[in-house]
PDB file of C-alpha atoms and ligand atoms in Angstrom:
ATOM      1  CA  UNK A 296      25.217   4.483 -68.764  1.00 79.00           C
ATOM      2  CA  UNK A 297      25.036   5.190 -64.709  1.00 92.00           C
ATOM      3  CA  UNK A 298      22.410   8.403 -64.226  1.00 97.00           C
ATOM      4  CA  UNK A 299      22.974  11.379 -63.638  1.00 98.00           C
ATOM      5  CA  UNK A 300      24.661  11.403 -66.983  1.00 98.00           C
ATOM      6  CA  UNK A 301      27.300  13.783 -67.989  1.00 97.00           C
ATOM      7  CA  UNK A 302      24.777  16.893 -69.309  1.00 98.00           C
ATOM      8  CA  UNK A 303      21.380  15.766 -66.463  1.00 98.00           C
ATOM      9  CA  UNK A 304      21.104  15.929 -63.344  1.00 98.00           C
ATOM     10  CA  UNK A 305      18.671  14.031 -62.916  1.00 98.00           C
ATOM     11  CA  UNK A 306      19.191  11.136 -60.612  1.00 98.00           C
ATOM     12  CA  UNK A 307      16.353   9.217 -60.216  1.00 97.00           C
ATOM     13  CA  UNK A 308      14.348   8.866 -63.739  1.00 97.00           C
ATOM     14  CA  UNK A 309      11.225   9.356 -62.896  1.00 97.00           C
ATOM     15  CA  UNK A 310      12.051  12.147 -62.066  1.00 98.00           C
ATOM     16  CA  UNK A 311      11.783  13.375 -66.175  1.00 98.00           C
ATOM     17  CA  UNK A 312       7.984  12.089 -67.054  1.00 98.00           C
ATOM     18  CA  UNK A 313       7.063   9.467 -70.318  1.00 98.00           C
ATOM     19  CA  UNK A 314       6.411  12.946 -72.663  1.00 98.00           C
ATOM     20  CA  UNK A 315       9.607  15.559 -72.810  1.00 98.00           C
ATOM     21  CA  UNK A 316       9.097  19.070 -75.228  1.00 98.00           C
ATOM     22  CA  UNK A 317      12.004  20.396 -75.878  1.00 98.00           C
ATOM     23  CA  UNK A 318      12.183  24.140 -76.578  1.00 97.00           C
ATOM     24  CA  UNK A 319      15.896  25.336 -77.694  1.00 97.00           C
ATOM     25  CA  UNK A 320      16.096  28.398 -74.943  1.00 95.00           C
ATOM     26  CA  UNK A 321      16.484  27.207 -71.003  1.00 96.00           C
ATOM     27  CA  UNK A 322      14.394  30.662 -69.874  1.00 94.00           C
ATOM     28  CA  UNK A 323      11.535  29.214 -72.636  1.00 95.00           C
ATOM     29  CA  UNK A 324      11.879  25.599 -71.050  1.00 97.00           C
ATOM     30  CA  UNK A 325      11.676  27.946 -66.971  1.00 97.00           C
ATOM     31  CA  UNK A 326       8.462  29.543 -68.965  1.00 95.00           C
ATOM     32  CA  UNK A 327       6.828  26.710 -70.037  1.00 97.00           C
ATOM     33  CA  UNK A 328       7.180  25.369 -66.352  1.00 98.00           C
ATOM     34  CA  UNK A 329       6.217  28.011 -64.537  1.00 97.00           C
ATOM     35  CA  UNK A 330       2.672  29.475 -65.893  1.00 97.00           C
ATOM     36  CA  UNK A 331       1.181  26.413 -67.692  1.00 98.00           C
ATOM     37  CA  UNK A 332       2.465  23.377 -65.279  1.00 98.00           C
ATOM     38  CA  UNK A 333       1.423  22.571 -62.082  1.00 98.00           C
ATOM     39  CA  UNK A 334       3.434  22.105 -59.531  1.00 98.00           C
ATOM     40  CA  UNK A 335       7.048  22.199 -61.604  1.00 98.00           C
ATOM     41  CA  UNK A 336      10.004  20.728 -60.414  1.00 98.00           C
ATOM     42  CA  UNK A 337      13.136  21.603 -61.630  1.00 98.00           C
ATOM     43  CA  UNK A 338      15.202  18.341 -62.170  1.00 98.00           C
ATOM     44  CA  UNK A 339      17.908  19.869 -64.070  1.00 98.00           C
ATOM     45  CA  UNK A 340      20.673  23.009 -64.395  1.00 98.00           C
ATOM     46  CA  UNK A 341      23.585  21.487 -66.086  1.00 98.00           C
ATOM     47  CA  UNK A 342      24.958  24.793 -68.151  1.00 98.00           C
ATOM     48  CA  UNK A 343      21.628  25.876 -67.053  1.00 98.00           C
ATOM     49  CA  UNK A 344      19.592  23.634 -69.299  1.00 98.00           C
ATOM     50  CA  UNK A 345      16.675  23.742 -67.153  1.00 98.00           C
ATOM     51  CA  UNK A 346      14.676  20.843 -67.266  1.00 98.00           C
ATOM     52  CA  UNK A 347      11.298  20.244 -64.620  1.00 98.00           C
ATOM     53  CA  UNK A 348       8.467  18.360 -64.756  1.00 98.00           C
ATOM     54  CA  UNK A 349       5.367  18.809 -63.660  1.00 98.00           C
ATOM     55  CA  UNK A 350       1.525  18.352 -64.479  1.00 98.00           C
ATOM     56  CA  UNK A 351      -0.789  19.802 -67.167  1.00 98.00           C
ATOM     57  CA  UNK A 352      -4.163  19.240 -66.464  1.00 98.00           C
ATOM     58  CA  UNK A 353      -3.416  16.374 -64.196  1.00 98.00           C
ATOM     59  CA  UNK A 354      -1.100  14.597 -66.203  1.00 98.00           C
ATOM     60  CA  UNK A 355       2.452  14.479 -65.926  1.00 98.00           C
ATOM     61  CA  UNK A 356       5.084  16.416 -68.097  1.00 98.00           C
ATOM     62  CA  UNK A 357       8.141  17.300 -68.555  1.00 98.00           C
ATOM     63  CA  UNK A 358      10.203  20.025 -70.657  1.00 98.00           C
ATOM     64  CA  UNK A 359      14.017  20.726 -70.970  1.00 98.00           C
ATOM     65  CA  UNK A 360      15.546  23.232 -72.933  1.00 98.00           C
ATOM     66  CA  UNK A 361      18.107  21.263 -75.929  1.00 98.00           C
ATOM     67  CA  UNK A 362      20.034  24.528 -76.917  1.00 98.00           C
ATOM     68  CA  UNK A 363      21.033  24.625 -80.470  1.00 98.00           C
ATOM     69  CA  UNK A 364      21.853  22.918 -83.424  1.00 98.00           C
ATOM     70  CA  UNK A 365      21.904  19.259 -83.685  1.00 98.00           C
ATOM     71  CA  UNK A 366      24.973  18.386 -81.802  1.00 98.00           C
ATOM     72  CA  UNK A 367      23.245  20.252 -79.064  1.00 98.00           C
ATOM     73  CA  UNK A 368      19.820  17.916 -79.225  1.00 98.00           C
ATOM     74  CA  UNK A 369      21.488  14.713 -80.027  1.00 98.00           C
ATOM     75  CA  UNK A 370      22.477  14.767 -76.829  1.00 98.00           C
ATOM     76  CA  UNK A 371      20.259  16.241 -74.844  1.00 98.00           C
ATOM     77  CA  UNK A 372      18.079  13.716 -76.506  1.00 99.00           C
ATOM     78  CA  UNK A 373      19.607  10.044 -76.415  1.00 98.00           C
ATOM     79  CA  UNK A 374      20.510  10.939 -72.647  1.00 98.00           C
ATOM     80  CA  UNK A 375      16.647  11.557 -72.450  1.00 98.00           C
ATOM     81  CA  UNK A 376      15.718   8.052 -74.327  1.00 98.00           C
ATOM     82  CA  UNK A 377      18.275   6.127 -73.612  1.00 98.00           C
ATOM     83  CA  UNK A 378      19.263   6.505 -70.369  1.00 98.00           C
ATOM     84  CA  UNK A 379      15.966   8.026 -68.672  1.00 98.00           C
ATOM     85  CA  UNK A 380      13.350   5.874 -69.928  1.00 98.00           C
ATOM     86  CA  UNK A 381      12.248   8.761 -71.776  1.00 98.00           C
ATOM     87  CA  UNK A 382       9.375   7.981 -75.106  1.00 98.00           C
ATOM     88  CA  UNK A 383       8.083  10.376 -76.783  1.00 98.00           C
ATOM     89  CA  UNK A 384       9.722  14.548 -77.561  1.00 99.00           C
ATOM     90  CA  UNK A 385       7.773  17.182 -79.038  1.00 98.00           C
ATOM     91  CA  UNK A 386      10.997  20.004 -79.990  1.00 98.00           C
ATOM     92  CA  UNK A 387       9.045  23.311 -80.105  1.00 98.00           C
ATOM     93  CA  UNK A 388      10.791  25.566 -81.266  1.00 97.00           C
ATOM     94  CA  UNK A 389      11.560  28.176 -84.185  1.00 96.00           C
ATOM     95  CA  UNK A 390      11.537  28.494 -88.668  1.00 98.00           C
ATOM     96  CA  UNK A 391      12.388  30.406 -91.059  1.00 98.00           C
ATOM     97  CA  UNK A 392       9.926  30.248 -94.266  1.00 98.00           C
ATOM     98  CA  UNK A 393      11.505  28.656 -97.221  1.00 98.00           C
ATOM     99  CA  UNK A 394       8.058  29.533 -99.238  1.00 98.00           C
ATOM    100  CA  UNK A 395       5.701  32.509-100.132  1.00 98.00           C
ATOM    101  CA  UNK A 396       2.825  29.477 -98.616  1.00 98.00           C
ATOM    102  CA  UNK A 397       3.782  30.065 -94.977  1.00 97.00           C
ATOM    103  CA  UNK A 398       3.330  32.748 -93.700  1.00 97.00           C
ATOM    104  CA  UNK A 399       4.903  34.076 -90.294  1.00 96.00           C
ATOM    105  CA  UNK A 400       3.488  33.038 -87.454  1.00 94.00           C
ATOM    106  CA  UNK A 401       2.362  30.017 -89.365  1.00 96.00           C
ATOM    107  CA  UNK A 402       2.502  27.178 -87.370  1.00 97.00           C
ATOM    108  CA  UNK A 403       3.886  24.333 -89.057  1.00 98.00           C
ATOM    109  CA  UNK A 404       4.203  20.200 -87.696  1.00 98.00           C
ATOM    110  CA  UNK A 405       7.212  19.009 -90.403  1.00 98.00           C
ATOM    111  CA  UNK A 406       6.188  15.585 -91.667  1.00 98.00           C
ATOM    112  CA  UNK A 407       9.447  14.911 -92.170  1.00 98.00           C
ATOM    113  CA  UNK A 408      13.100  16.329 -92.275  1.00 98.00           C
ATOM    114  CA  UNK A 409      16.065  16.643 -94.769  1.00 98.00           C
ATOM    115  CA  UNK A 410      19.443  17.636 -93.752  1.00 98.00           C
ATOM    116  CA  UNK A 411      22.984  18.038 -94.843  1.00 97.00           C
ATOM    117  CA  UNK A 412      23.932  16.869 -91.754  1.00 98.00           C
ATOM    118  CA  UNK A 413      26.040  13.898 -90.760  1.00 98.00           C
ATOM    119  CA  UNK A 414      24.224  12.855 -87.513  1.00 98.00           C
ATOM    120  CA  UNK A 415      22.736  10.458 -88.626  1.00 98.00           C
ATOM    121  CA  UNK A 416      26.291   8.512 -90.776  1.00 98.00           C
ATOM    122  CA  UNK A 417      28.134   9.867 -87.656  1.00 98.00           C
ATOM    123  CA  UNK A 418      25.759   8.218 -85.047  1.00 96.00           C
ATOM    124  CA  UNK A 419      25.044   4.814 -86.309  1.00 96.00           C
ATOM    125  CA  UNK A 420      25.371   4.045 -89.790  1.00 97.00           C
ATOM    126  CA  UNK A 421      22.369   5.371 -91.219  1.00 96.00           C
ATOM    127  CA  UNK A 422      22.472   6.982 -94.493  1.00 97.00           C
ATOM    128  CA  UNK A 423      19.153   8.432 -95.006  1.00 98.00           C
ATOM    129  CA  UNK A 424      19.386  12.075 -95.522  1.00 98.00           C
ATOM    130  CA  UNK A 425      15.357  11.998 -94.692  1.00 98.00           C
ATOM    131  CA  UNK A 426      13.832  11.059 -91.336  1.00 98.00           C
ATOM    132  CA  UNK A 427      10.184  11.118 -90.288  1.00 98.00           C
ATOM    133  CA  UNK A 428       8.528  12.268 -87.245  1.00 98.00           C
ATOM    134  CA  UNK A 429       7.435   9.606 -85.540  1.00 98.00           C
ATOM    135  CA  UNK A 430       3.465   9.033 -86.944  1.00 98.00           C
ATOM    136  CA  UNK A 431       2.015   7.984 -83.790  1.00 98.00           C
ATOM    137  CA  UNK A 432       3.012  11.541 -82.551  1.00 98.00           C
ATOM    138  CA  UNK A 433       2.096  13.348 -85.457  1.00 98.00           C
ATOM    139  CA  UNK A 434      -1.551  12.173 -85.937  1.00 98.00           C
ATOM    140  CA  UNK A 435      -2.387  13.251 -82.211  1.00 98.00           C
ATOM    141  CA  UNK A 436      -0.989  16.522 -82.817  1.00 98.00           C
ATOM    142  CA  UNK A 437      -3.292  16.807 -85.924  1.00 98.00           C
ATOM    143  CA  UNK A 438      -6.362  15.932 -84.140  1.00 98.00           C
ATOM    144  CA  UNK A 439      -5.896  18.210 -81.228  1.00 97.00           C
ATOM    145  CA  UNK A 440      -5.155  21.426 -84.226  1.00 97.00           C
ATOM    146  CA  UNK A 441      -8.289  19.737 -85.291  1.00 96.00           C
ATOM    147  CA  UNK A 442     -10.569  19.717 -81.816  1.00 95.00           C
ATOM    148  CA  UNK A 443      -8.966  24.063 -81.288  1.00 91.00           C
ATOM    149  CA  UNK A 444     -10.083  25.125 -84.552  1.00 94.00           C
ATOM    150  CA  UNK A 445      -6.672  25.982 -85.146  1.00 95.00           C
ATOM    151  CA  UNK A 446      -4.557  25.517 -88.427  1.00 96.00           C
ATOM    152  CA  UNK A 447      -1.577  23.344 -89.015  1.00 97.00           C
ATOM    153  CA  UNK A 448       0.437  23.734 -91.508  1.00 98.00           C
ATOM    154  CA  UNK A 449       2.516  20.326 -92.627  1.00 98.00           C
ATOM    155  CA  UNK A 450       5.215  19.725 -94.605  1.00 98.00           C
ATOM    156  CA  UNK A 451       8.668  18.567 -95.002  1.00 98.00           C
ATOM    157  CA  UNK A 452      11.297  21.199 -93.353  1.00 98.00           C
ATOM    158  CA  UNK A 453      15.062  21.392 -94.020  1.00 98.00           C
ATOM    159  CA  UNK A 454      17.096  20.794 -90.646  1.00 98.00           C
ATOM    160  CA  UNK A 455      20.568  22.826 -91.796  1.00 98.00           C
ATOM    161  CA  UNK A 456      24.198  22.391 -90.149  1.00 96.00           C
ATOM    162  CA  UNK A 457      24.408  25.734 -90.636  1.00 96.00           C
ATOM    163  CA  UNK A 458      22.770  29.289 -89.655  1.00 96.00           C
ATOM    164  CA  UNK A 459      25.209  31.705 -91.638  1.00 96.00           C
ATOM    165  CA  UNK A 460      25.587  30.550 -94.935  1.00 94.00           C
ATOM    166  CA  UNK A 461      28.348  32.106 -97.666  1.00 95.00           C
ATOM    167  CA  UNK A 462      26.136  31.985 -99.813  1.00 94.00           C
ATOM    168  CA  UNK A 463      23.013  33.166 -98.151  1.00 90.00           C
ATOM    169  CA  UNK A 464      20.707  31.777-101.479  1.00 92.00           C
ATOM    170  CA  UNK A 465      22.085  28.621-102.080  1.00 93.00           C
ATOM    171  CA  UNK A 466      18.695  28.275 -99.531  1.00 96.00           C
ATOM    172  CA  UNK A 467      17.278  27.987-102.503  1.00 97.00           C
ATOM    173  CA  UNK A 468      18.919  25.936-104.975  1.00 97.00           C
ATOM    174  CA  UNK A 469      18.535  22.694-101.125  1.00 97.00           C
ATOM    175  CA  UNK A 470      15.289  23.839-100.858  1.00 98.00           C
ATOM    176  CA  UNK A 471      14.187  23.489-104.636  1.00 98.00           C
ATOM    177  CA  UNK A 472      16.358  19.750-104.665  1.00 98.00           C
ATOM    178  CA  UNK A 473      14.222  18.569-101.061  1.00 98.00           C
ATOM    179  CA  UNK A 474      11.400  20.116-101.612  1.00 98.00           C
ATOM    180  CA  UNK A 475      11.660  21.517 -98.507  1.00 98.00           C
ATOM    181  CA  UNK A 476       9.144  24.110 -96.776  1.00 98.00           C
ATOM    182  CA  UNK A 477      11.541  25.535 -93.774  1.00 98.00           C
ATOM    183  CA  UNK A 478      14.080  26.019 -92.303  1.00 98.00           C
ATOM    184  CA  UNK A 479      15.581  24.700 -88.770  1.00 98.00           C
ATOM    185  CA  UNK A 480      18.296  23.342 -87.093  1.00 98.00           C
ATOM    186  CA  UNK A 481      17.368  20.253 -84.760  1.00 98.00           C
ATOM    187  CA  UNK A 482      15.164  18.291 -86.101  1.00 99.00           C
ATOM    188  CA  UNK A 483      16.696  15.975 -88.219  1.00 99.00           C
ATOM    189  CA  UNK A 484      19.409  14.868 -85.241  1.00 98.00           C
ATOM    190  CA  UNK A 485      16.452  13.987 -82.681  1.00 99.00           C
ATOM    191  CA  UNK A 486      14.380  11.673 -85.850  1.00 98.00           C
ATOM    192  CA  UNK A 487      18.031   9.898 -85.462  1.00 98.00           C
ATOM    193  CA  UNK A 488      17.797   9.577 -82.469  1.00 98.00           C
ATOM    194  CA  UNK A 489      14.898   8.363 -82.010  1.00 98.00           C
ATOM    195  CA  UNK A 490      14.425   6.010 -85.396  1.00 98.00           C
ATOM    196  CA  UNK A 491      17.782   4.236 -83.525  1.00 98.00           C
ATOM    197  CA  UNK A 492      16.224   3.619 -80.004  1.00 98.00           C
ATOM    198  CA  UNK A 493      13.008   3.524 -81.524  1.00 98.00           C
ATOM    199  CA  UNK A 494      11.692   6.642 -79.323  1.00 98.00           C
ATOM    200  CA  UNK A 495       8.700   8.523 -80.725  1.00 98.00           C
ATOM    201  CA  UNK A 496       9.697  12.051 -81.308  1.00 99.00           C
ATOM    202  CA  UNK A 497       8.245  14.684 -83.124  1.00 98.00           C
ATOM    203  CA  UNK A 498       8.334  18.936 -84.380  1.00 98.00           C
ATOM    204  CA  UNK A 499       6.245  22.109 -84.181  1.00 98.00           C
ATOM    205  CA  UNK A 500       7.742  24.994 -84.856  1.00 98.00           C
ATOM    206  CA  UNK A 501       6.559  28.687 -85.484  1.00 97.00           C
ATOM    207  CA  UNK A 502       7.224  30.501 -87.607  1.00 97.00           C
ATOM    208  CA  UNK A 503      10.164  33.125 -86.538  1.00 96.00           C
ATOM    209  CA  UNK A 504      11.695  34.465 -90.116  1.00 96.00           C
ATOM    210  CA  UNK A 505      10.803  34.471 -93.422  1.00 98.00           C
ATOM    211  CA  UNK A 506      14.334  33.967 -96.557  1.00 97.00           C
ATOM    212  CA  UNK A 507      11.496  34.243 -99.341  1.00 97.00           C
ATOM    213  CA  UNK A 508       9.907  38.185 -97.880  1.00 97.00           C
ATOM    214  CA  UNK A 509      12.662  38.789 -95.577  1.00 96.00           C
ATOM    215  CA  UNK A 510      10.292  39.316 -92.590  1.00 96.00           C
ATOM    216  CA  UNK A 511      10.678  38.878 -89.035  1.00 96.00           C
ATOM    217  CA  UNK A 512       8.956  38.610 -85.718  1.00 93.00           C
ATOM    218  CA  UNK A 513      10.264  40.449 -83.086  1.00 90.00           C
ATOM    219  CA  UNK A 514      11.248  39.055 -79.823  1.00 80.00           C
ATOM    220  CA  UNK A 515       7.585  40.168 -77.989  1.00 80.00           C
ATOM    221  CA  UNK A 516       5.672  38.929 -80.478  1.00 80.00           C
ATOM    222  CA  UNK A 517       8.225  35.999 -80.595  1.00 77.00           C
ATOM    223  CA  UNK A 518       6.756  34.941 -76.693  1.00 69.00           C
ATOM    224  CA  UNK A 519       3.053  36.152 -77.273  1.00 71.00           C
ATOM    225  CA  UNK A 520       2.622  34.180 -80.655  1.00 75.00           C
ATOM    226  CA  UNK A 521       4.744  30.825 -78.779  1.00 88.00           C
ATOM    227  CA  UNK A 522       1.185  30.104 -77.184  1.00 91.00           C
ATOM    228  CA  UNK A 523      -0.700  28.200 -79.431  1.00 92.00           C
ATOM    229  CA  UNK A 524       2.405  26.366 -80.099  1.00 96.00           C
ATOM    230  CA  UNK A 525       3.024  25.333 -76.439  1.00 97.00           C
ATOM    231  CA  UNK A 526      -0.567  24.405 -75.419  1.00 96.00           C
ATOM    232  CA  UNK A 527      -1.028  22.247 -78.538  1.00 97.00           C
ATOM    233  CA  UNK A 528       2.378  20.738 -77.550  1.00 98.00           C
ATOM    234  CA  UNK A 529       0.822  20.417 -74.114  1.00 98.00           C
ATOM    235  CA  UNK A 530      -2.468  19.405 -75.364  1.00 97.00           C
ATOM    236  CA  UNK A 531      -0.748  16.157 -77.360  1.00 97.00           C
ATOM    237  CA  UNK A 532       1.839  15.405 -75.274  1.00 97.00           C
ATOM    238  CA  UNK A 533      -0.503  14.241 -72.407  1.00 97.00           C
ATOM    239  CA  UNK A 534      -2.427  12.142 -74.579  1.00 97.00           C
ATOM    240  CA  UNK A 535       0.025   9.796 -75.172  1.00 94.00           C
TER     241      UNK A 535
HETATM  242  N1  LIG B 159      18.134  28.892 -90.533  1.00 52.18           N
HETATM  243  C1  LIG B 159      17.807  27.892 -89.728  1.00 52.18           C
HETATM  244  N2  LIG B 159      17.330  28.313 -88.032  1.00 52.18           N
HETATM  245  C2  LIG B 159      16.285  29.020 -87.580  1.00 52.18           C
HETATM  246  C3  LIG B 159      15.591  29.603 -88.719  1.00 52.18           C
HETATM  247  C4  LIG B 159      16.574  30.019 -90.085  1.00 52.18           C
HETATM  248  O1  LIG B 159      16.154  31.207 -90.916  1.00 52.18           O
HETATM  249  N3  LIG B 159      14.472  30.492 -88.475  1.00 52.18           N
HETATM  250  C5  LIG B 159      14.547  30.255 -87.367  1.00 52.18           C
HETATM  251  N4  LIG B 159      15.499  28.870 -87.323  1.00 52.18           N
END
């Protein structure tokens, strides 16, 4: 595939760093670039999926949105890995808690993800329904939290294809059968791409809602409380 790709406008591989942080929301990508990076340069705005490269503590790093769901992150992460030479992607997102052991605002590192998604099978005949995060990235992320004395939950996450289930309580069966502590909607496709292309991928999540306790954080709290997660991802990203 030639660059630019159908979905990323960067015309030169050098415009994108080896490590990319991926929030779901394009405005979150813009916010991170403008508030945390030195000299951020916009490399993509196709479909308003903003991508920037700048420096964090003197080291180059990129941030680009993934959009929502596996189809979307599947496209963007594949193009970054396969056509732009990106080596590491750290997804930073939100999740819903499946257990009382996890609370609103907790930061959760995905050890592995279970999914009912057909993404990996359709893409490459990969029949596994549990995919692991990069051990190397997870180690660096864990070390960075220890240095900051920052609490970190670690566990298996359900990467779901569906946000609105007909029977909302169906999540209980998935949680109990596959031992998932929370739910999000992108990590499985990201990990499948990394697995296929021999790249590194990790996912860090902030708990934004609670399926057992029926709680949710406000949009404003979401903004403030993702600061710890963003700084952790940046810190880990520049160590790769
Ligand atoms: N379901 C799926 N994805 C999510 C949720 C949820 O409740 N919260 C944040 N991402």
